[in-house]
Short mmCIF file of C-alpha atoms in Angstrom, two decimals:
data_model
loop_
_atom_site.label_atom_id
_atom_site.label_comp_id
_atom_site.label_asym_id
_atom_site.label_seq_id
_atom_site.Cartn_x
_atom_site.Cartn_y
_atom_site.Cartn_z
CA UNK K 1 -0.03 -0.16 0.08
CA UNK K 2 1.36 3.56 -0.97
CA UNK K 3 0.88 6.85 0.64
CA UNK K 4 -2.12 8.72 -0.86
CA UNK K 5 -0.23 12.04 -0.46
CA UNK K 6 3.20 11.04 -1.87
CA UNK K 7 3.23 7.51 -3.08
CA UNK K 8 6.02 6.44 -0.78
CA UNK K 9 5.08 3.33 1.11
CA UNK K 10 2.36 3.96 3.38
CA UNK K 11 3.11 3.21 7.35
CA UNK K 12 0.21 5.04 8.96
CA UNK K 13 -3.16 4.01 8.62
CA UNK K 14 -5.89 6.33 9.73
CA UNK K 15 -9.57 5.26 10.09
CA UNK K 16 -11.95 8.20 10.81
CA UNK K 17 -15.77 7.87 11.65
CA UNK K 18 -17.50 11.09 11.31
CA UNK K 19 -21.45 11.17 10.87
CA UNK K 20 -21.45 7.53 10.53
CA UNK K 21 -19.32 7.50 7.26
CA UNK K 22 -16.06 5.53 7.80
CA UNK K 23 -12.92 6.84 5.81
CA UNK K 24 -9.69 5.16 5.57
CA UNK K 25 -6.54 6.93 4.94
CA UNK K 26 -3.25 5.47 4.11
CA UNK K 27 -0.20 7.83 4.65
CA UNK K 28 3.72 7.55 5.05
CA UNK K 29 5.17 8.75 8.27
CA UNK K 30 6.16 12.27 7.07
CA UNK K 31 2.86 13.08 5.41
CA UNK K 32 0.97 11.78 8.27
CA UNK K 33 3.20 14.17 10.45
CA UNK K 34 2.38 16.99 8.16
CA UNK K 35 -1.39 16.44 8.39
CA UNK K 36 -1.49 16.30 12.18
CA UNK K 37 -2.26 12.55 12.14
CA UNK K 38 0.34 11.83 14.44
CA UNK K 39 -0.14 14.64 16.68
CA UNK K 40 -0.72 13.72 20.15
CA UNK K 41 -2.97 15.63 22.77
CA UNK K 42 -0.56 18.28 24.57
CA UNK K 43 -0.49 18.04 28.11
CA UNK K 44 -3.77 19.20 30.03
CA UNK K 45 -2.41 22.47 31.10
CA UNK K 46 -1.58 23.28 27.43
CA UNK K 47 -5.07 22.42 26.41
CA UNK K 48 -6.46 24.56 29.01
CA UNK K 49 -4.46 27.48 27.99
CA UNK K 50 -5.52 27.06 24.44
CA UNK K 51 -9.32 26.68 25.34
CA UNK K 52 -8.83 29.63 28.01
CA UNK K 53 -7.26 31.83 24.72
CA UNK K 54 -10.31 30.94 22.43
CA UNK K 55 -12.70 31.61 25.09
CA UNK K 56 -11.13 35.13 25.76
CA UNK K 57 -10.91 35.81 22.24
CA UNK K 58 -14.62 35.10 22.00
CA UNK K 59 -15.01 37.38 24.76
CA UNK K 60 -13.29 39.99 23.05
CA UNK K 61 -15.81 40.03 20.26
CA UNK K 62 -18.50 39.64 22.97
CA UNK K 63 -17.29 42.97 24.54
CA UNK K 64 -18.28 44.91 21.41
CA UNK K 65 -21.97 44.06 21.87
CA UNK K 66 -23.45 46.19 24.39
CA UNK K 67 -24.65 44.81 27.79
CA UNK K 68 -22.59 41.65 27.58
CA UNK K 69 -19.65 41.00 29.85
CA UNK K 70 -16.24 40.10 28.36
CA UNK K 71 -13.78 38.32 30.70
CA UNK K 72 -15.04 38.40 34.23
CA UNK K 73 -13.92 41.82 35.85
CA UNK K 74 -12.95 40.09 39.24
CA UNK K 75 -10.27 39.54 41.43
CA UNK K 76 -9.19 37.66 44.37
CA UNK K 77 -8.98 40.01 47.50
CA UNK K 78 -6.07 37.72 49.15
CA UNK K 79 -3.60 37.98 46.37
CA UNK K 80 -4.61 40.57 44.13
CA UNK K 81 -4.85 38.14 41.09
CA UNK K 82 -7.22 39.15 38.44
CA UNK K 83 -9.22 36.83 36.46
CA UNK K 84 -7.78 38.23 33.34
CA UNK K 85 -4.27 37.56 34.56
CA UNK K 86 -5.47 34.04 35.07
CA UNK K 87 -6.49 33.62 31.57
CA UNK K 88 -3.03 34.64 30.58
CA UNK K 89 -1.29 32.06 32.42
CA UNK K 90 -4.07 29.45 33.60
CA UNK K 91 -2.58 29.62 37.12
CA UNK K 92 -4.09 30.99 40.21
CA UNK K 93 -2.45 33.19 42.80
CA UNK K 94 -3.57 31.63 46.10
CA UNK K 95 -6.05 28.88 47.60
CA UNK K 96 -8.54 31.52 48.46
CA UNK K 97 -8.70 32.34 44.57
CA UNK K 98 -11.00 29.24 44.33
CA UNK K 99 -13.66 31.04 46.56
CA UNK K 100 -13.51 34.68 45.52
CA UNK K 101 -13.66 34.15 41.99
CA UNK K 102 -15.86 30.76 42.19
CA UNK K 103 -18.39 32.08 39.48
CA UNK K 104 -15.87 33.10 37.03
CA UNK K 105 -13.88 30.06 37.64
CA UNK K 106 -16.79 27.48 37.47
CA UNK K 107 -17.00 27.25 33.33
CA UNK K 108 -13.20 26.49 33.41
CA UNK K 109 -13.24 23.83 36.05
CA UNK K 110 -16.23 22.22 34.49
CA UNK K 111 -14.43 22.35 30.88
CA UNK K 112 -11.15 20.56 32.16
CA UNK K 113 -12.70 18.13 34.94
CA UNK K 114 -16.48 17.78 34.29
CA UNK K 115 -19.12 18.65 36.85
CA UNK K 116 -18.65 15.91 39.53
CA UNK K 117 -17.42 17.12 43.11
CA UNK K 118 -14.35 15.73 44.74
CA UNK K 119 -14.80 12.19 45.76
CA UNK K 120 -11.20 11.09 46.42
CA UNK K 121 -8.84 11.47 49.54
CA UNK K 122 -9.68 13.78 52.44
CA UNK K 123 -7.23 15.36 54.69
CA UNK K 124 -7.55 13.51 58.02
CA UNK K 125 -8.33 16.31 60.25
CA UNK K 126 -11.56 16.76 58.01
CA UNK K 127 -12.30 13.30 57.41
CA UNK K 128 -15.61 12.70 59.45
CA UNK K 129 -17.06 16.45 58.61
CA UNK K 130 -16.33 16.36 54.86
CA UNK K 131 -17.44 12.59 54.37
CA UNK K 132 -20.77 13.39 55.98
CA UNK K 133 -21.22 16.50 53.34
CA UNK K 134 -20.26 14.56 50.78
CA UNK K 135 -22.56 11.58 51.40
CA UNK K 136 -25.52 14.36 52.12
CA UNK K 137 -24.86 15.75 48.66
CA UNK K 138 -25.06 12.60 47.15
CA UNK K 139 -28.04 11.33 48.92
CA UNK K 140 -30.11 14.66 48.04
CA UNK K 141 -29.22 13.62 44.51
CA UNK K 142 -30.02 10.22 44.64
CA UNK K 143 -33.50 11.30 46.38
CA UNK K 144 -34.12 13.61 43.55
CA UNK K 145 -33.55 11.00 41.11
CA UNK K 146 -35.91 8.47 42.76
CA UNK K 147 -38.72 11.23 43.02
CA UNK K 148 -38.57 12.03 39.43
CA UNK K 149 -38.78 8.20 38.51
CA UNK K 150 -41.59 7.81 40.80
CA UNK K 151 -39.49 5.29 42.92
CA UNK K 152 -41.24 6.23 46.25
CA UNK K 153 -39.77 3.10 48.33
CA UNK K 154 -36.43 4.06 47.38
CA UNK K 155 -36.92 7.53 47.81
CA UNK K 156 -38.26 6.82 51.32
CA UNK K 157 -35.24 4.52 52.47
CA UNK K 158 -32.83 7.46 51.10
CA UNK K 159 -34.76 10.13 52.95
CA UNK K 160 -34.43 8.60 55.97
CA UNK K 161 -30.67 7.77 55.86
CA UNK K 162 -30.52 11.86 54.70
CA UNK K 163 -32.58 12.95 57.60
CA UNK K 164 -30.34 10.95 59.96
CA UNK K 165 -27.05 12.59 58.75
CA UNK K 166 -28.55 15.91 58.44
CA UNK K 167 -29.44 15.46 62.13
CA UNK K 168 -25.88 14.71 63.01
CA UNK K 169 -24.62 17.66 61.08
CA UNK K 170 -27.19 20.07 62.96
CA UNK K 171 -25.68 18.83 66.20
CA UNK K 172 -22.14 19.63 64.90
CA UNK K 173 -21.36 16.08 65.94
CA UNK K 174 -17.54 15.31 65.18
CA UNK K 175 -18.27 12.15 63.68
CA UNK K 176 -15.14 10.22 63.33
CA UNK R 1 23.07 11.02 52.90
CA UNK R 2 24.97 13.44 50.80
CA UNK R 3 23.53 14.80 47.61
CA UNK R 4 26.73 14.08 45.85
CA UNK R 5 25.93 10.46 46.17
CA UNK R 6 22.68 10.57 44.58
CA UNK R 7 24.19 12.91 41.56
CA UNK R 8 27.08 10.52 41.03
CA UNK R 9 25.25 7.19 40.71
CA UNK R 10 23.23 6.87 37.60
CA UNK R 11 20.90 4.31 38.91
CA UNK R 12 17.88 4.92 41.35
CA UNK R 13 15.84 2.37 43.64
CA UNK R 14 13.11 1.92 40.95
CA UNK R 15 15.63 1.70 37.94
CA UNK R 16 17.89 -1.21 39.45
CA UNK R 17 14.45 -3.06 40.14
CA UNK R 18 12.37 -5.08 37.57
CA UNK R 19 8.46 -4.85 38.11
CA UNK R 20 5.69 -6.66 36.27
CA UNK R 21 5.17 -6.40 32.49
CA UNK R 22 8.69 -4.94 32.33
CA UNK R 23 9.05 -5.62 28.67
CA UNK R 24 6.60 -2.87 27.83
CA UNK R 25 6.54 -0.75 30.78
CA UNK R 26 9.77 0.79 32.22
CA UNK R 27 8.15 2.61 35.39
CA UNK R 28 5.12 3.55 37.02
CA UNK R 29 4.73 6.71 38.74
CA UNK R 30 2.23 8.72 41.12
CA UNK R 31 2.56 12.50 41.80
CA UNK R 32 0.53 14.47 44.17
CA UNK R 33 0.14 18.09 44.15
CA UNK R 34 -0.54 19.69 47.62
CA UNK R 35 -0.50 23.08 48.57
CA UNK R 36 -0.36 24.78 52.33
CA UNK R 37 -3.43 26.70 53.54
CA UNK R 38 -3.24 30.36 53.48
CA UNK R 39 0.07 30.92 51.58
CA UNK R 40 0.17 32.17 48.10
CA UNK R 41 1.18 29.52 45.16
CA UNK R 42 4.80 29.76 44.24
CA UNK R 43 4.09 31.92 40.90
CA UNK R 44 2.66 34.64 43.27
CA UNK R 45 4.53 34.31 46.20
CA UNK R 46 6.74 37.13 48.09
CA UNK R 47 10.12 35.98 49.00
CA UNK R 48 8.97 35.67 52.66
CA UNK R 49 6.25 33.27 51.71
CA UNK R 50 8.89 31.06 49.62
CA UNK R 51 11.07 30.91 52.38
CA UNK R 52 8.27 30.02 54.76
CA UNK R 53 7.15 27.20 52.51
CA UNK R 54 11.03 26.04 52.43
CA UNK R 55 11.09 26.02 56.19
CA UNK R 56 7.58 24.12 56.58
CA UNK R 57 8.58 21.64 53.93
CA UNK R 58 11.83 21.14 55.60
CA UNK R 59 10.43 20.42 58.85
CA UNK R 60 7.66 18.13 57.58
CA UNK R 61 10.48 15.95 55.65
CA UNK R 62 12.12 15.69 59.05
CA UNK R 63 9.22 13.46 60.10
CA UNK R 64 9.22 11.14 57.04
CA UNK R 65 12.06 9.37 58.61
CA UNK R 66 15.87 9.04 58.89
CA UNK R 67 16.31 7.87 55.52
CA UNK R 68 14.91 11.22 53.77
CA UNK R 69 17.01 14.37 53.00
CA UNK R 70 16.28 17.58 52.07
CA UNK R 71 18.39 19.64 49.57
CA UNK R 72 17.96 23.21 48.52
CA UNK R 73 18.41 23.82 44.81
CA UNK R 74 19.90 27.13 44.73
CA UNK R 75 23.61 26.29 45.59
CA UNK R 76 23.54 23.60 42.86
CA UNK R 77 25.28 23.97 39.53
CA UNK R 78 23.06 24.11 36.37
CA UNK R 79 24.41 20.48 35.11
CA UNK R 80 23.83 19.06 38.77
CA UNK R 81 20.36 20.17 38.51
CA UNK R 82 19.93 18.95 35.14
CA UNK R 83 21.07 15.34 36.62
CA UNK R 84 18.26 15.32 39.14
CA UNK R 85 16.02 16.16 36.12
CA UNK R 86 17.44 13.40 34.10
CA UNK R 87 16.99 10.81 36.97
CA UNK R 88 13.26 12.04 37.05
CA UNK R 89 13.45 13.53 40.62
CA UNK R 90 12.79 17.08 39.64
CA UNK R 91 10.89 18.38 36.45
CA UNK R 92 12.72 20.66 34.01
CA UNK R 93 10.51 23.68 35.48
CA UNK R 94 11.97 23.24 39.11
CA UNK R 95 15.52 22.99 37.56
CA UNK R 96 14.79 26.47 35.83
CA UNK R 97 13.65 28.26 39.13
CA UNK R 98 16.04 26.98 41.72
CA UNK R 99 16.13 30.06 43.79
CA UNK R 100 13.37 29.25 46.32
CA UNK R 101 13.27 25.53 45.21
CA UNK R 102 14.19 22.35 47.09
CA UNK R 103 13.86 18.64 46.75
CA UNK R 104 13.57 15.86 49.28
CA UNK R 105 14.04 12.35 48.67
CA UNK R 106 14.44 8.92 50.10
CA UNK R 107 17.94 7.18 49.95
CA UNK R 108 16.60 4.91 47.42
CA UNK R 109 15.29 7.74 45.29
CA UNK R 110 11.87 5.69 45.07
CA UNK R 111 10.13 8.83 46.65
CA UNK R 112 10.73 12.33 46.36
CA UNK R 113 9.07 15.70 47.06
CA UNK R 114 9.49 18.89 44.90
CA UNK R 115 9.30 22.20 46.86
CA UNK R 116 8.00 25.40 45.56
CA UNK R 117 7.42 24.08 41.87
CA UNK R 118 4.01 25.14 40.49
CA UNK R 119 2.85 24.24 43.67
CA UNK R 120 4.07 24.27 46.86
CA UNK R 121 4.42 20.49 47.19
CA UNK R 122 4.67 17.91 44.63
CA UNK R 123 5.05 14.13 45.95
CA UNK R 124 6.04 11.34 43.79
CA UNK R 125 6.92 7.91 43.82
CA UNK R 126 8.32 5.58 41.27
CA UNK R 127 8.21 1.87 40.94
CA UNK R 128 9.48 -0.20 38.51
CA UNK R 129 7.42 -1.88 35.67
CA UNK R 130 3.54 -1.76 35.99
CA UNK R 131 2.77 -1.13 39.26
CA UNK R 132 0.55 2.01 39.96
CA UNK R 133 -1.34 0.79 42.67
CA UNK R 134 1.88 0.25 44.71
CA UNK R 135 3.26 3.63 43.74
CA UNK R 136 -0.30 5.15 44.85
CA UNK R 137 -0.15 3.26 48.26
CA UNK R 138 3.27 4.73 49.06
CA UNK R 139 2.48 8.18 48.06
CA UNK R 140 -0.80 8.08 49.88
CA UNK R 141 1.09 6.99 53.03
CA UNK R 142 3.92 9.58 52.59
CA UNK R 143 1.04 12.34 52.12
CA UNK R 144 -0.62 11.23 55.41
CA UNK R 145 2.68 11.64 57.26
CA UNK R 146 3.20 15.13 55.73
CA UNK R 147 -0.09 16.11 56.53
CA UNK R 148 0.14 15.63 60.18
CA UNK R 149 2.51 18.36 60.19
CA UNK R 150 1.08 20.63 57.51
CA UNK R 151 -2.47 22.01 56.97
CA UNK R 152 -3.28 21.75 53.39
CA UNK R 153 -5.49 23.90 51.13
CA UNK R 154 -8.56 22.10 50.66
CA UNK R 155 -12.28 22.54 49.82
CA UNK R 156 -14.55 19.65 50.26
CA UNK R 157 -16.46 19.92 46.65
CA UNK R 158 -13.15 20.88 45.06
CA UNK R 159 -10.62 18.79 47.20
CA UNK R 160 -7.12 19.61 47.21
CA UNK R 161 -6.43 23.14 45.89
CA UNK R 162 -3.86 23.58 43.18
CA UNK R 163 -2.18 26.56 41.35
CA UNK R 164 -3.79 25.10 37.94
CA UNK R 165 -7.29 23.55 37.63
CA UNK R 166 -5.99 20.99 35.79
CA UNK R 167 -4.68 19.47 39.07
CA UNK R 168 -7.48 20.31 41.00
CA UNK R 169 -9.34 17.49 43.46
CA UNK R 170 -7.18 14.68 44.00
CA UNK R 171 -4.15 16.62 42.82
CA UNK R 172 -2.89 13.02 41.37
CA UNK R 173 -1.33 12.49 38.01
CA UNK R 174 -0.40 9.02 37.59
CA UNK R 175 1.39 7.77 34.56
CA UNK R 176 3.66 5.11 33.08
CA UNK R 177 6.58 5.22 31.00
CA UNK R 178 6.12 3.00 28.11
CA UNK R 179 8.52 1.25 25.48
CA UNK R 180 6.79 0.86 21.99
CA UNK R 181 9.72 0.11 19.51
CA UNK R 182 7.65 -2.15 17.38
CA UNK R 183 4.27 0.00 17.25
CA UNK R 184 6.29 2.77 16.06
CA UNK R 185 8.40 0.68 13.48
CA UNK R 186 5.12 -0.75 12.18
CA UNK R 187 3.73 2.98 12.04
CA UNK R 188 0.90 1.95 14.21
CA UNK R 189 1.77 3.81 17.25
CA UNK R 190 0.12 7.14 15.95
CA UNK R 191 -3.54 5.40 15.71
CA UNK R 192 -3.11 3.34 19.22
CA UNK R 193 -2.04 6.67 21.23
CA UNK R 194 -4.82 8.89 19.27
CA UNK R 195 -7.22 6.34 20.79
CA UNK R 196 -5.80 6.46 24.13
CA UNK R 197 -5.97 10.15 23.90
CA UNK R 198 -9.61 10.19 22.75
CA UNK R 199 -10.81 8.34 25.72
CA UNK R 200 -9.02 11.02 28.24
CA UNK R 201 -5.40 10.07 28.63
CA UNK R 202 -2.51 12.31 27.97
CA UNK R 203 0.35 10.83 25.73
CA UNK R 204 3.59 12.42 25.14
CA UNK R 205 7.12 11.42 24.06
CA UNK R 206 9.39 10.92 27.28
CA UNK R 207 12.36 12.84 25.72
CA UNK R 208 12.94 15.13 23.09
CA UNK R 209 10.51 18.13 22.31
CA UNK R 210 6.85 17.81 21.18
CA UNK R 211 5.71 14.57 19.40
CA UNK R 212 9.26 13.09 18.69
CA UNK R 213 9.48 10.28 20.84
CA UNK R 214 13.04 9.79 21.24
CA UNK R 215 13.80 6.34 22.25
CA UNK R 216 10.49 5.11 21.53
CA UNK R 217 9.63 6.03 25.07
CA UNK R 218 6.17 7.38 25.55
CA UNK R 219 4.50 8.45 29.05
CA UNK R 220 0.70 7.77 29.38
CA UNK R 221 -1.05 9.94 32.06
CA UNK R 222 -4.33 10.63 33.49
CA UNK R 223 -5.95 14.03 32.59
CA UNK R 224 -9.03 14.46 34.91
CA UNK R 225 -8.32 14.73 38.42
CA UNK R 226 -11.58 15.69 39.81
CA UNK R 227 -14.79 13.52 40.31
CA UNK R 228 -12.90 10.28 40.70
CA UNK R 229 -11.33 8.64 43.51
CA UNK R 230 -7.14 8.07 43.28
CA UNK R 231 -8.13 4.26 43.06
CA UNK R 232 -10.59 4.68 40.12
CA UNK R 233 -7.70 7.05 38.43
CA UNK R 234 -5.37 4.31 39.02
CA UNK R 235 -7.63 1.36 38.10
CA UNK R 236 -8.75 3.08 34.83
CA UNK R 237 -4.67 3.97 34.09
CA UNK R 238 -3.95 0.50 34.54
CA UNK R 239 -6.82 -0.84 32.04
CA UNK R 240 -5.43 1.42 29.31
CA UNK R 241 -1.99 0.23 30.24
CA UNK R 242 -3.13 -3.18 29.67
CA UNK R 243 -4.11 -2.36 26.24
CA UNK R 244 -1.22 -0.64 25.08
CA UNK R 245 0.79 -3.65 26.51
CA UNK R 246 -0.85 -5.89 24.62
CA UNK R 247 -0.83 -3.91 21.22
CA UNK R 248 2.92 -3.82 21.44
CA UNK R 249 3.39 -7.51 22.28
CA UNK R 250 1.34 -8.45 19.30
CA UNK R 251 3.55 -6.33 16.87
CA UNK R 252 6.35 -7.99 18.58
CA UNK R 253 5.22 -11.30 18.03
CA UNK R 254 4.35 -10.72 14.42
CA UNK R 255 7.53 -9.10 13.71
CA UNK R 256 9.33 -12.10 15.09
CA UNK R 257 7.35 -14.41 12.88
CA UNK R 258 7.77 -12.41 9.94
CA UNK R 259 11.44 -11.32 9.99
CA UNK R 260 13.29 -13.00 12.85
CA UNK R 261 16.71 -12.64 11.29
CA UNK R 262 16.06 -8.91 10.62
CA UNK R 263 15.09 -8.38 14.03
CA UNK R 264 18.14 -10.43 15.60
CA UNK R 265 20.45 -8.63 13.08
CA UNK R 266 19.19 -5.29 14.24
CA UNK R 267 19.45 -6.07 18.01
CA UNK R 268 22.82 -7.55 17.43
CA UNK R 269 24.02 -4.48 15.34
CA UNK R 270 22.88 -2.04 18.24
CA UNK R 271 24.70 -3.79 20.77
CA UNK R 272 27.80 -4.02 18.99
CA UNK R 273 27.95 -0.40 18.16
CA UNK R 274 27.18 0.59 21.82
CA UNK R 275 29.75 -2.03 23.00
CA UNK R 276 32.63 -0.56 20.39
CA UNK R 277 31.62 3.11 19.42
CA UNK R 278 34.18 5.61 20.04
CA UNK R 279 31.91 8.78 19.10
CA UNK R 280 28.06 8.53 20.07
CA UNK R 281 25.70 11.45 19.66
CA UNK R 282 22.38 11.42 22.17
CA UNK R 283 20.09 10.72 19.09
CA UNK R 284 22.19 7.54 18.31
CA UNK R 285 22.35 6.21 21.77
CA UNK R 286 19.06 6.64 22.43
CA UNK R 287 17.84 4.71 19.59
CA UNK R 288 20.35 1.90 19.92
CA UNK R 289 19.47 1.61 23.64
CA UNK R 290 15.83 1.16 22.45
CA UNK R 291 16.99 -1.51 20.31
CA UNK R 292 18.66 -3.45 22.88
CA UNK R 293 15.65 -3.03 25.46
CA UNK R 294 13.74 -4.68 22.94
CA UNK R 295 16.58 -7.27 22.62
CA UNK R 296 16.33 -7.95 26.41
CA UNK R 297 12.62 -8.22 26.15
CA UNK R 298 12.88 -10.82 23.61
CA UNK R 299 15.52 -12.64 25.30
CA UNK R 300 18.26 -12.23 22.95
CA UNK R 301 20.97 -10.34 25.11
CA UNK R 302 21.49 -12.70 28.27
CA UNK R 303 24.33 -10.83 29.16
CA UNK R 304 22.51 -7.40 30.34
CA UNK R 305 19.08 -6.68 31.83
CA UNK R 306 16.63 -3.81 32.21
CA UNK R 307 18.65 -2.26 35.07
CA UNK R 308 21.75 -1.83 32.75
CA UNK R 309 19.48 -0.17 30.18
CA UNK R 310 17.72 2.25 32.74
CA UNK R 311 21.01 3.21 33.78
CA UNK R 312 22.34 4.09 30.33
CA UNK R 313 19.36 6.35 29.93
CA UNK R 314 20.86 8.55 32.44
CA UNK R 315 24.54 8.13 31.66
CA UNK R 316 23.98 9.46 28.09
CA UNK R 317 22.61 12.75 28.96
CA UNK R 318 23.98 16.03 29.12
CA UNK R 319 23.93 16.85 32.86
CA UNK R 320 25.39 13.53 33.84
CA UNK R 321 28.21 13.68 31.35
CA UNK R 322 29.09 17.25 32.77
CA UNK R 323 29.02 16.07 36.29
CA UNK R 324 31.57 13.11 35.30
CA UNK R 325 33.74 15.64 33.65
CA UNK R 326 33.66 18.31 36.22
CA UNK R 327 32.47 20.66 33.62
CA UNK R 328 30.20 21.50 30.66
CA UNK R 329 31.87 20.04 27.58
CA UNK R 330 31.17 21.27 23.92
CA UNK R 331 29.10 18.74 21.87
CA UNK R 332 32.37 16.80 20.29
CA UNK R 333 33.68 16.04 23.76
CA UNK R 334 30.49 14.91 25.04
CA UNK R 335 29.98 12.39 22.35
CA UNK R 336 33.52 10.84 23.23
CA UNK R 337 32.73 10.61 26.85
CA UNK R 338 29.39 9.39 26.34
CA UNK R 339 30.49 6.42 24.07
CA UNK R 340 33.48 5.65 26.93
CA UNK R 341 30.94 5.59 29.94
CA UNK R 342 28.56 3.47 27.54
CA UNK R 343 31.25 1.04 26.78
CA UNK R 344 32.32 0.73 30.30
CA UNK R 345 29.03 0.30 31.89
CA UNK R 346 28.05 -2.46 29.13
CA UNK R 347 31.57 -4.11 30.34
CA UNK R 348 30.77 -3.97 33.75
CA UNK R 349 27.48 -5.61 33.32
CA UNK R 350 29.00 -8.39 31.14
CA UNK R 351 31.39 -9.11 33.75
CA UNK R 352 28.81 -9.32 36.62
CA UNK R 353 26.65 -11.63 34.61
CA UNK R 354 29.64 -13.95 33.59
CA UNK R 355 30.29 -13.93 37.41
CA UNK R 356 26.79 -15.18 38.26
#
């Protein structure tokens, strides 16, 4: 098989499926490289930078239209970082940035990480309290799901567990 | 332990060992990003804050145990910092900003800690072969001990807070270094790695710039760090790794059936050149080292093992060569020294194998 671009032996075979149409391409390594078929996704941070750049580019256009916000004009009172500076480096200034610029950061975090909250390790000092908050959040979501599907028996079971946890939470009990 | 001993030794605890599926997987690594509460991240920190982080980190390392040492990077020469990069103990970024930076490591170099890189702390554990769960367990235990002394920046919903949102949540980057010479040779590597990328994993060449994977070594790692537990991240990446291993093994099997003589010739020639050359550029050395690693995997070179090749990957690099020479060398002199050190290393390995 020869490269469809230059006629040298083809060593790269690419199959793309778009709109249900399968297409096969046969290329030599240098043509494949040129066409970007051998490009690997850059590191996550590079991807984020590119994405933010495209976002601020769009936001720049949006700013032309009256009444639409461009890059959110917020900054962190703890470290002084502006959201605009963040869009240039994709680095935040301090841990408090996540709170003080929460709204502006939300779409960024959703883009790179999805919408699910943290479900990994917790610092030992927070273990009991945070686990309970996470459980409460999950149970509330489950309750809404069961109600929507009219699964009332399940919903009642989840509700009881939720109430018990909320009671603990209200008592401020440091469950361990 | 003196830093000098770490710098003079081209091997590390992980690189001397052999782990599961070593024919394809060179090493497994887990890295955790952590920051100290209420202190600005390194890119925005005042000199006083940078010093405070160094002081806190040094104290915390003290409780990791007697086999840990803490070294500031500022007093080191540029080649010595490069050796730390070449041994995967610090990142190139940390080597470029040594003023307020430090590295701590266990004597066997399996575990290390970067201070004031992009985040205040970056913990890492490296294991030989395919061994991500073990690397995670050790990193987790190390993190527990550090946390007993440090208050980490953490939010219940967002997890561990990191300077870049790409590390948020678990702060965990799990990765494996894989050797894919036959997938590269057969031109199949692009398609495979594209598939791996599509399902949310990052792949990049281990050495060299951009997509140019010198030595056919690639790093596969997770992209998402939030919304999954560490165990899930490790388990998923391990599954992906299983697919990559299978693809490379099938290609090797095919090649061996189709052209066994060509394969044996290629391995034999690579070994011959490394064993006898008087001038070796980095590019040629990396290519030949890849060939002999394949030879070991296929049982064609009983006189050497993976540890021998792992050491060669450090011996060939410019920082290590400058360290041996005691000064930065011009390219031509580097090629002479590189060839000599490789030759001597292989002679020693053969002698050791003969004595077994």
